[in-house]
């Protein structure tokens, strides 16, 4: 399928049309509300307050409520140094500025999800997303395939390494608090994520003149435990499904937008919620976002934690499945709302 960054250069001319495969009749018809209001802004969780014994209990209650009712929150005071964030922002922005041939040196092979290319394409008839991506496996370090790691800009690999380490620390810390909140031994939850497997998908959404007619990223849930999303440039475009409407997220500068993925909904036996989300595009400006996904280890079982099933009267809400089968199922389907978790 075509490179969307290149396609946008021609399609955005007034005498040109957006190809039919990108036109989404549903994109502009559903109600969208602004996520800045007192009742519509996603909760903000302060990691420094979670870690401070004086404020931890109160902040942990906010974290629980965010994961139960919203599936999303913004994380501030997360402790990732400013220079780590600014370096990764700079290098990702530089990468997408490279000429097409230079980016295609890292092209995603058809049978892999790593590399530079386009979002989930599983059939000839499927509608396409208005965006390109760079997908990298970050952790465990031995799983990295450096063929897909850009060597330009020259600081790219080092920036990514530091970012991966810092975001893995944040995710681990949040999972520990969530385990405590659910009343399970943090080790039994962390064991599922042994080695802290982590992937990153960088999304590049070019502008689109007919913005209400295309989607940057189709509605979907993440297959992960927790996703940490960084707004790489200062453009908004993330929307989450809330009470049947689309709610636009106004990301705070430097905060992570964190969401619960299918795997955490399942492990928690339904206590926390994996919520559908999508990305819309701007008529004139490009947008770049970077999602870091925290996965289970290869030999894990994805299913409700036994301690929670016991607490819940022996009733698992979801089936259990080998992690590899769970991910195969996810990658063999197109992005499609809550279909993955609801099929469990
Ligand atoms: C993803 O990469 O899974 C996302 O949902 C990204 C959303 C965004 O770009 O705001």
mmCIF file of C-alpha atoms in Angstrom, residues 12-292:
data_model
loop_
_atom_site.group_PDB
_atom_site.id
_atom_site.type_symbol
_atom_site.label_atom_id
_atom_site.label_comp_id
_atom_site.label_asym_id
_atom_site.label_seq_id
_atom_site.Cartn_x
_atom_site.Cartn_y
_atom_site.Cartn_z
ATOM 1 C CA UNK A 12 -3.568 17.730 -0.562
ATOM 2 C CA UNK A 13 -3.432 19.777 -3.776
ATOM 3 C CA UNK A 14 -6.846 21.387 -4.418
ATOM 4 C CA UNK A 15 -7.258 19.646 -7.796
ATOM 5 C CA UNK A 16 -6.607 16.165 -6.333
ATOM 6 C CA UNK A 17 -8.808 13.619 -4.572
ATOM 7 C CA UNK A 18 -8.106 11.361 -1.613
ATOM 8 C CA UNK A 19 -8.138 7.744 -2.891
ATOM 9 C CA UNK A 20 -11.308 5.879 -1.992
ATOM 10 C CA UNK A 21 -9.530 3.352 0.210
ATOM 11 C CA UNK A 22 -8.894 6.113 2.778
ATOM 12 C CA UNK A 23 -12.398 7.557 2.822
ATOM 13 C CA UNK A 24 -14.218 6.488 5.984
ATOM 14 C CA UNK A 25 -17.915 7.339 5.900
ATOM 15 C CA UNK A 26 -18.095 6.875 9.673
ATOM 16 C CA UNK A 27 -15.189 9.252 10.450
ATOM 17 C CA UNK A 28 -17.151 12.480 10.538
ATOM 18 C CA UNK A 29 -20.568 11.204 11.616
ATOM 19 C CA UNK A 30 -20.099 10.152 15.243
ATOM 20 C CA UNK A 31 -20.398 12.726 18.000
ATOM 21 C CA UNK A 32 -17.098 14.175 19.263
ATOM 22 C CA UNK A 33 -16.772 16.044 22.537
ATOM 23 C CA UNK A 34 -13.882 18.061 23.849
ATOM 24 C CA UNK A 35 -11.908 16.478 26.677
ATOM 25 C CA UNK A 36 -11.106 19.703 28.543
ATOM 26 C CA UNK A 37 -14.260 20.059 30.628
ATOM 27 C CA UNK A 38 -14.500 19.252 34.306
ATOM 28 C CA UNK A 39 -16.369 16.012 33.591
ATOM 29 C CA UNK A 40 -14.715 15.182 30.310
ATOM 30 C CA UNK A 41 -10.994 15.527 31.038
ATOM 31 C CA UNK A 42 -9.262 12.203 31.661
ATOM 32 C CA UNK A 43 -7.820 11.886 35.191
ATOM 33 C CA UNK A 44 -4.320 13.180 35.875
ATOM 34 C CA UNK A 45 -2.176 10.918 38.059
ATOM 35 C CA UNK A 46 0.944 12.234 39.747
ATOM 36 C CA UNK A 47 3.632 9.569 40.088
ATOM 37 C CA UNK A 48 5.549 11.605 42.681
ATOM 38 C CA UNK A 49 2.390 11.623 44.850
ATOM 39 C CA UNK A 50 1.973 7.861 44.382
ATOM 40 C CA UNK A 51 5.513 7.325 45.614
ATOM 41 C CA UNK A 52 5.175 9.673 48.584
ATOM 42 C CA UNK A 53 3.864 7.752 51.660
ATOM 43 C CA UNK A 54 1.922 10.891 52.735
ATOM 44 C CA UNK A 55 -0.160 11.018 49.557
ATOM 45 C CA UNK A 56 0.144 7.505 48.157
ATOM 46 C CA UNK A 57 -3.180 6.111 49.353
ATOM 47 C CA UNK A 58 -5.225 8.973 47.965
ATOM 48 C CA UNK A 59 -3.377 8.962 44.634
ATOM 49 C CA UNK A 60 -3.711 5.177 44.373
ATOM 50 C CA UNK A 61 -7.494 5.522 44.759
ATOM 51 C CA UNK A 62 -7.422 7.999 41.828
ATOM 52 C CA UNK A 63 -5.346 5.535 39.817
ATOM 53 C CA UNK A 64 -7.847 2.745 40.490
ATOM 54 C CA UNK A 65 -10.782 4.916 39.510
ATOM 55 C CA UNK A 66 -8.980 5.994 36.298
ATOM 56 C CA UNK A 67 -8.294 2.370 35.311
ATOM 57 C CA UNK A 68 -11.812 1.217 36.200
ATOM 58 C CA UNK A 69 -13.885 4.006 34.713
ATOM 59 C CA UNK A 70 -11.741 5.565 32.021
ATOM 60 C CA UNK A 71 -9.066 3.036 31.019
ATOM 61 C CA UNK A 72 -6.959 6.160 30.391
ATOM 62 C CA UNK A 73 -5.117 8.782 32.413
ATOM 63 C CA UNK A 74 -2.335 11.316 32.018
ATOM 64 C CA UNK A 75 0.773 10.702 34.082
ATOM 65 C CA UNK A 76 2.706 13.724 35.352
ATOM 66 C CA UNK A 77 5.844 13.950 37.512
ATOM 67 C CA UNK A 78 6.785 10.576 36.042
ATOM 68 C CA UNK A 79 10.487 11.078 36.683
ATOM 69 C CA UNK A 80 11.676 10.544 33.101
ATOM 70 C CA UNK A 81 14.363 13.237 32.680
ATOM 71 C CA UNK A 82 13.456 16.113 30.339
ATOM 72 C CA UNK A 83 16.510 15.532 28.154
ATOM 73 C CA UNK A 84 15.500 11.897 27.557
ATOM 74 C CA UNK A 85 12.114 13.093 26.310
ATOM 75 C CA UNK A 86 13.469 15.976 24.246
ATOM 76 C CA UNK A 87 16.107 13.735 22.604
ATOM 77 C CA UNK A 88 13.565 11.139 21.596
ATOM 78 C CA UNK A 89 11.218 13.829 20.271
ATOM 79 C CA UNK A 90 14.023 15.397 18.234
ATOM 80 C CA UNK A 91 15.252 12.111 16.750
ATOM 81 C CA UNK A 92 11.809 10.807 15.833
ATOM 82 C CA UNK A 93 10.962 14.106 14.165
ATOM 83 C CA UNK A 94 14.269 14.012 12.234
ATOM 84 C CA UNK A 95 13.663 10.438 11.108
ATOM 85 C CA UNK A 96 10.345 11.267 9.443
ATOM 86 C CA UNK A 97 11.981 14.252 7.688
ATOM 87 C CA UNK A 98 14.405 11.930 5.882
ATOM 88 C CA UNK A 99 13.780 11.305 2.177
ATOM 89 C CA UNK A 100 11.565 8.314 1.433
ATOM 90 C CA UNK A 101 14.486 6.135 0.201
ATOM 91 C CA UNK A 102 16.356 6.704 3.469
ATOM 92 C CA UNK A 103 13.320 5.730 5.547
ATOM 93 C CA UNK A 104 12.638 2.728 3.341
ATOM 94 C CA UNK A 105 16.038 1.316 4.236
ATOM 95 C CA UNK A 106 14.167 0.212 7.389
ATOM 96 C CA UNK A 107 11.065 -1.075 5.576
ATOM 97 C CA UNK A 108 8.806 -3.545 7.340
ATOM 98 C CA UNK A 109 8.869 -6.921 5.537
ATOM 99 C CA UNK A 110 5.342 -8.148 4.682
ATOM 100 C CA UNK A 111 5.451 -10.961 7.251
ATOM 101 C CA UNK A 112 6.802 -8.828 10.141
ATOM 102 C CA UNK A 113 5.385 -6.077 12.238
ATOM 103 C CA UNK A 114 8.749 -4.398 12.866
ATOM 104 C CA UNK A 115 10.115 -1.656 10.661
ATOM 105 C CA UNK A 116 8.904 1.367 8.719
ATOM 106 C CA UNK A 117 5.625 1.035 6.835
ATOM 107 C CA UNK A 118 1.884 1.311 7.161
ATOM 108 C CA UNK A 119 -0.681 0.300 9.750
ATOM 109 C CA UNK A 120 -2.380 -3.113 9.884
ATOM 110 C CA UNK A 121 -3.274 -4.238 6.382
ATOM 111 C CA UNK A 122 -4.869 -7.684 6.285
ATOM 112 C CA UNK A 123 -7.093 -7.567 3.205
ATOM 113 C CA UNK A 124 -7.392 -5.964 -0.214
ATOM 114 C CA UNK A 125 -10.791 -4.503 0.624
ATOM 115 C CA UNK A 126 -9.943 -3.045 4.006
ATOM 116 C CA UNK A 127 -10.096 0.732 4.446
ATOM 117 C CA UNK A 128 -6.687 2.242 5.154
ATOM 118 C CA UNK A 129 -5.424 4.572 7.852
ATOM 119 C CA UNK A 130 -3.990 7.979 7.006
ATOM 120 C CA UNK A 131 -0.603 7.370 8.581
ATOM 121 C CA UNK A 132 2.787 5.682 8.403
ATOM 122 C CA UNK A 133 4.608 4.030 11.262
ATOM 123 C CA UNK A 134 7.918 2.888 12.587
ATOM 124 C CA UNK A 135 7.563 -0.167 14.808
ATOM 125 C CA UNK A 136 10.487 -1.343 16.938
ATOM 126 C CA UNK A 137 10.962 -4.039 19.498
ATOM 127 C CA UNK A 138 12.761 -2.359 22.404
ATOM 128 C CA UNK A 139 13.003 -4.955 25.187
ATOM 129 C CA UNK A 140 14.287 -7.421 26.123
ATOM 130 C CA UNK A 141 17.415 -5.958 24.602
ATOM 131 C CA UNK A 142 18.378 -9.267 22.952
ATOM 132 C CA UNK A 143 15.111 -9.210 20.973
ATOM 133 C CA UNK A 144 16.085 -5.971 19.191
ATOM 134 C CA UNK A 145 16.486 -6.296 15.462
ATOM 135 C CA UNK A 146 18.836 -3.436 14.650
ATOM 136 C CA UNK A 147 18.127 -3.790 10.921
ATOM 137 C CA UNK A 148 15.013 -1.760 11.676
ATOM 138 C CA UNK A 149 16.634 0.782 14.000
ATOM 139 C CA UNK A 150 17.476 3.951 12.072
ATOM 140 C CA UNK A 151 21.168 4.858 12.091
ATOM 141 C CA UNK A 152 20.209 8.459 11.170
ATOM 142 C CA UNK A 153 20.021 10.713 13.018
ATOM 143 C CA UNK A 154 23.163 9.321 14.619
ATOM 144 C CA UNK A 155 21.846 9.783 18.164
ATOM 145 C CA UNK A 156 18.664 7.778 17.394
ATOM 146 C CA UNK A 157 19.697 4.439 18.903
ATOM 147 C CA UNK A 158 21.114 5.969 22.054
ATOM 148 C CA UNK A 159 18.027 8.153 22.563
ATOM 149 C CA UNK A 160 15.780 5.135 22.116
ATOM 150 C CA UNK A 161 17.789 3.031 24.542
ATOM 151 C CA UNK A 162 17.505 5.653 27.299
ATOM 152 C CA UNK A 163 13.823 6.206 26.593
ATOM 153 C CA UNK A 164 13.112 2.484 26.698
ATOM 154 C CA UNK A 165 14.855 2.082 30.038
ATOM 155 C CA UNK A 166 13.006 5.009 31.617
ATOM 156 C CA UNK A 167 9.560 4.074 30.315
ATOM 157 C CA UNK A 168 10.052 0.451 31.412
ATOM 158 C CA UNK A 169 10.767 1.729 34.952
ATOM 159 C CA UNK A 170 7.587 3.820 34.930
ATOM 160 C CA UNK A 171 5.457 0.919 33.663
ATOM 161 C CA UNK A 172 6.852 -1.445 36.284
ATOM 162 C CA UNK A 173 6.128 1.047 39.039
ATOM 163 C CA UNK A 174 2.522 1.542 37.869
ATOM 164 C CA UNK A 175 1.996 -2.234 37.669
ATOM 165 C CA UNK A 176 3.245 -2.607 41.248
ATOM 166 C CA UNK A 177 0.711 -0.042 42.457
ATOM 167 C CA UNK A 178 -2.053 -1.718 40.458
ATOM 168 C CA UNK A 179 -1.170 -5.130 41.927
ATOM 169 C CA UNK A 180 -1.345 -3.646 45.430
ATOM 170 C CA UNK A 181 -4.637 -2.000 44.574
ATOM 171 C CA UNK A 182 -6.093 -5.354 43.458
ATOM 172 C CA UNK A 183 -4.740 -6.996 46.606
ATOM 173 C CA UNK A 184 -2.429 -9.417 44.767
ATOM 174 C CA UNK A 185 1.244 -10.065 45.345
ATOM 175 C CA UNK A 186 3.056 -7.635 42.954
ATOM 176 C CA UNK A 187 5.482 -10.458 42.087
ATOM 177 C CA UNK A 188 2.682 -12.615 40.662
ATOM 178 C CA UNK A 189 1.679 -9.790 38.307
ATOM 179 C CA UNK A 190 5.258 -8.799 37.440
ATOM 180 C CA UNK A 191 6.126 -12.441 36.672
ATOM 181 C CA UNK A 192 3.804 -12.231 33.628
ATOM 182 C CA UNK A 193 6.009 -9.356 32.381
ATOM 183 C CA UNK A 194 9.376 -10.945 33.220
ATOM 184 C CA UNK A 195 12.173 -9.222 31.257
ATOM 185 C CA UNK A 196 9.780 -6.322 30.616
ATOM 186 C CA UNK A 197 9.043 -6.935 26.926
ATOM 187 C CA UNK A 198 8.407 -3.591 25.278
ATOM 188 C CA UNK A 199 7.581 -2.415 21.728
ATOM 189 C CA UNK A 200 7.271 1.032 20.305
ATOM 190 C CA UNK A 201 5.036 2.214 17.505
ATOM 191 C CA UNK A 202 5.759 5.687 16.238
ATOM 192 C CA UNK A 203 2.818 7.041 14.274
ATOM 193 C CA UNK A 204 3.290 9.684 11.615
ATOM 194 C CA UNK A 205 0.039 11.311 10.493
ATOM 195 C CA UNK A 206 0.410 13.693 7.553
ATOM 196 C CA UNK A 207 -2.108 16.526 7.236
ATOM 197 C CA UNK A 208 -5.231 15.839 5.212
ATOM 198 C CA UNK A 209 -7.279 18.544 3.549
ATOM 199 C CA UNK A 210 -10.407 16.392 3.884
ATOM 200 C CA UNK A 211 -9.808 15.753 7.537
ATOM 201 C CA UNK A 212 -13.342 14.633 8.477
ATOM 202 C CA UNK A 213 -13.208 11.888 5.851
ATOM 203 C CA UNK A 214 -10.101 9.947 6.903
ATOM 204 C CA UNK A 215 -8.801 8.444 10.148
ATOM 205 C CA UNK A 216 -5.159 8.495 11.235
ATOM 206 C CA UNK A 217 -5.625 5.265 13.166
ATOM 207 C CA UNK A 218 -8.758 3.081 13.225
ATOM 208 C CA UNK A 219 -10.647 2.539 16.481
ATOM 209 C CA UNK A 220 -8.879 -0.185 18.457
ATOM 210 C CA UNK A 221 -7.812 -1.377 21.872
ATOM 211 C CA UNK A 222 -4.186 -2.176 22.647
ATOM 212 C CA UNK A 223 -3.222 -5.797 23.222
ATOM 213 C CA UNK A 224 -0.848 -4.767 25.998
ATOM 214 C CA UNK A 225 -0.813 -4.365 29.755
ATOM 215 C CA UNK A 226 -0.077 -0.631 29.808
ATOM 216 C CA UNK A 227 0.678 1.727 26.926
ATOM 217 C CA UNK A 228 2.588 4.978 27.476
ATOM 218 C CA UNK A 229 1.887 7.476 24.708
ATOM 219 C CA UNK A 230 4.091 10.494 24.114
ATOM 220 C CA UNK A 231 2.955 13.387 21.926
ATOM 221 C CA UNK A 232 6.125 13.912 19.914
ATOM 222 C CA UNK A 233 5.123 17.252 18.415
ATOM 223 C CA UNK A 234 2.579 19.588 19.929
ATOM 224 C CA UNK A 235 -0.387 18.301 17.913
ATOM 225 C CA UNK A 236 -3.441 16.678 19.457
ATOM 226 C CA UNK A 237 -5.489 13.982 17.702
ATOM 227 C CA UNK A 238 -6.157 11.128 20.148
ATOM 228 C CA UNK A 239 -9.810 10.374 20.853
ATOM 229 C CA UNK A 240 -11.208 7.796 23.267
ATOM 230 C CA UNK A 241 -14.622 6.172 23.359
ATOM 231 C CA UNK A 242 -16.593 7.390 26.365
ATOM 232 C CA UNK A 243 -20.304 6.694 26.852
ATOM 233 C CA UNK A 244 -20.776 6.090 23.138
ATOM 234 C CA UNK A 245 -19.098 9.348 22.042
ATOM 235 C CA UNK A 246 -15.573 10.227 20.978
ATOM 236 C CA UNK A 247 -13.734 12.333 23.497
ATOM 237 C CA UNK A 248 -10.755 14.381 22.320
ATOM 238 C CA UNK A 249 -7.776 14.141 24.659
ATOM 239 C CA UNK A 250 -5.863 17.331 25.390
ATOM 240 C CA UNK A 251 -2.458 15.940 26.305
ATOM 241 C CA UNK A 252 -0.443 17.963 28.816
ATOM 242 C CA UNK A 253 3.000 18.840 27.545
ATOM 243 C CA UNK A 254 5.549 16.233 28.640
ATOM 244 C CA UNK A 255 2.924 13.997 30.291
ATOM 245 C CA UNK A 256 2.375 10.403 29.221
ATOM 246 C CA UNK A 257 -1.119 9.444 28.187
ATOM 247 C CA UNK A 258 -1.367 5.979 29.733
ATOM 248 C CA UNK A 259 -3.980 3.371 28.909
ATOM 249 C CA UNK A 260 -4.971 -0.065 30.092
ATOM 250 C CA UNK A 261 -4.651 -2.689 27.351
ATOM 251 C CA UNK A 262 -6.600 -5.921 26.777
ATOM 252 C CA UNK A 263 -4.034 -7.998 28.630
ATOM 253 C CA UNK A 264 -4.404 -5.993 31.841
ATOM 254 C CA UNK A 265 -8.204 -6.065 31.578
ATOM 255 C CA UNK A 266 -7.995 -9.859 31.324
ATOM 256 C CA UNK A 267 -5.369 -10.330 34.072
ATOM 257 C CA UNK A 268 -7.432 -8.101 36.390
ATOM 258 C CA UNK A 269 -10.490 -10.292 35.695
ATOM 259 C CA UNK A 270 -12.320 -7.255 34.400
ATOM 260 C CA UNK A 271 -11.482 -4.792 37.199
ATOM 261 C CA UNK A 272 -9.690 -2.447 34.808
ATOM 262 C CA UNK A 273 -10.962 -1.515 31.387
ATOM 263 C CA UNK A 274 -9.272 -1.529 27.995
ATOM 264 C CA UNK A 275 -10.923 1.333 26.130
ATOM 265 C CA UNK A 276 -11.324 1.868 22.409
ATOM 266 C CA UNK A 277 -9.422 4.804 20.939
ATOM 267 C CA UNK A 278 -8.520 6.254 17.547
ATOM 268 C CA UNK A 279 -6.489 9.083 16.021
ATOM 269 C CA UNK A 280 -7.796 11.874 13.822
ATOM 270 C CA UNK A 281 -5.693 14.096 11.584
ATOM 271 C CA UNK A 282 -5.282 17.830 11.099
ATOM 272 C CA UNK A 283 -6.051 19.661 7.826
ATOM 273 C CA UNK A 284 -2.695 21.467 7.672
ATOM 274 C CA UNK A 285 -0.236 20.050 10.163
ATOM 275 C CA UNK A 286 1.465 16.724 10.597
ATOM 276 C CA UNK A 287 1.239 14.876 13.908
ATOM 277 C CA UNK A 288 3.691 12.388 15.445
ATOM 278 C CA UNK A 289 2.954 10.191 18.443
ATOM 279 C CA UNK A 290 4.986 7.392 20.031
ATOM 280 C CA UNK A 291 3.260 4.539 21.849
ATOM 281 C CA UNK A 292 5.332 2.246 24.058
#
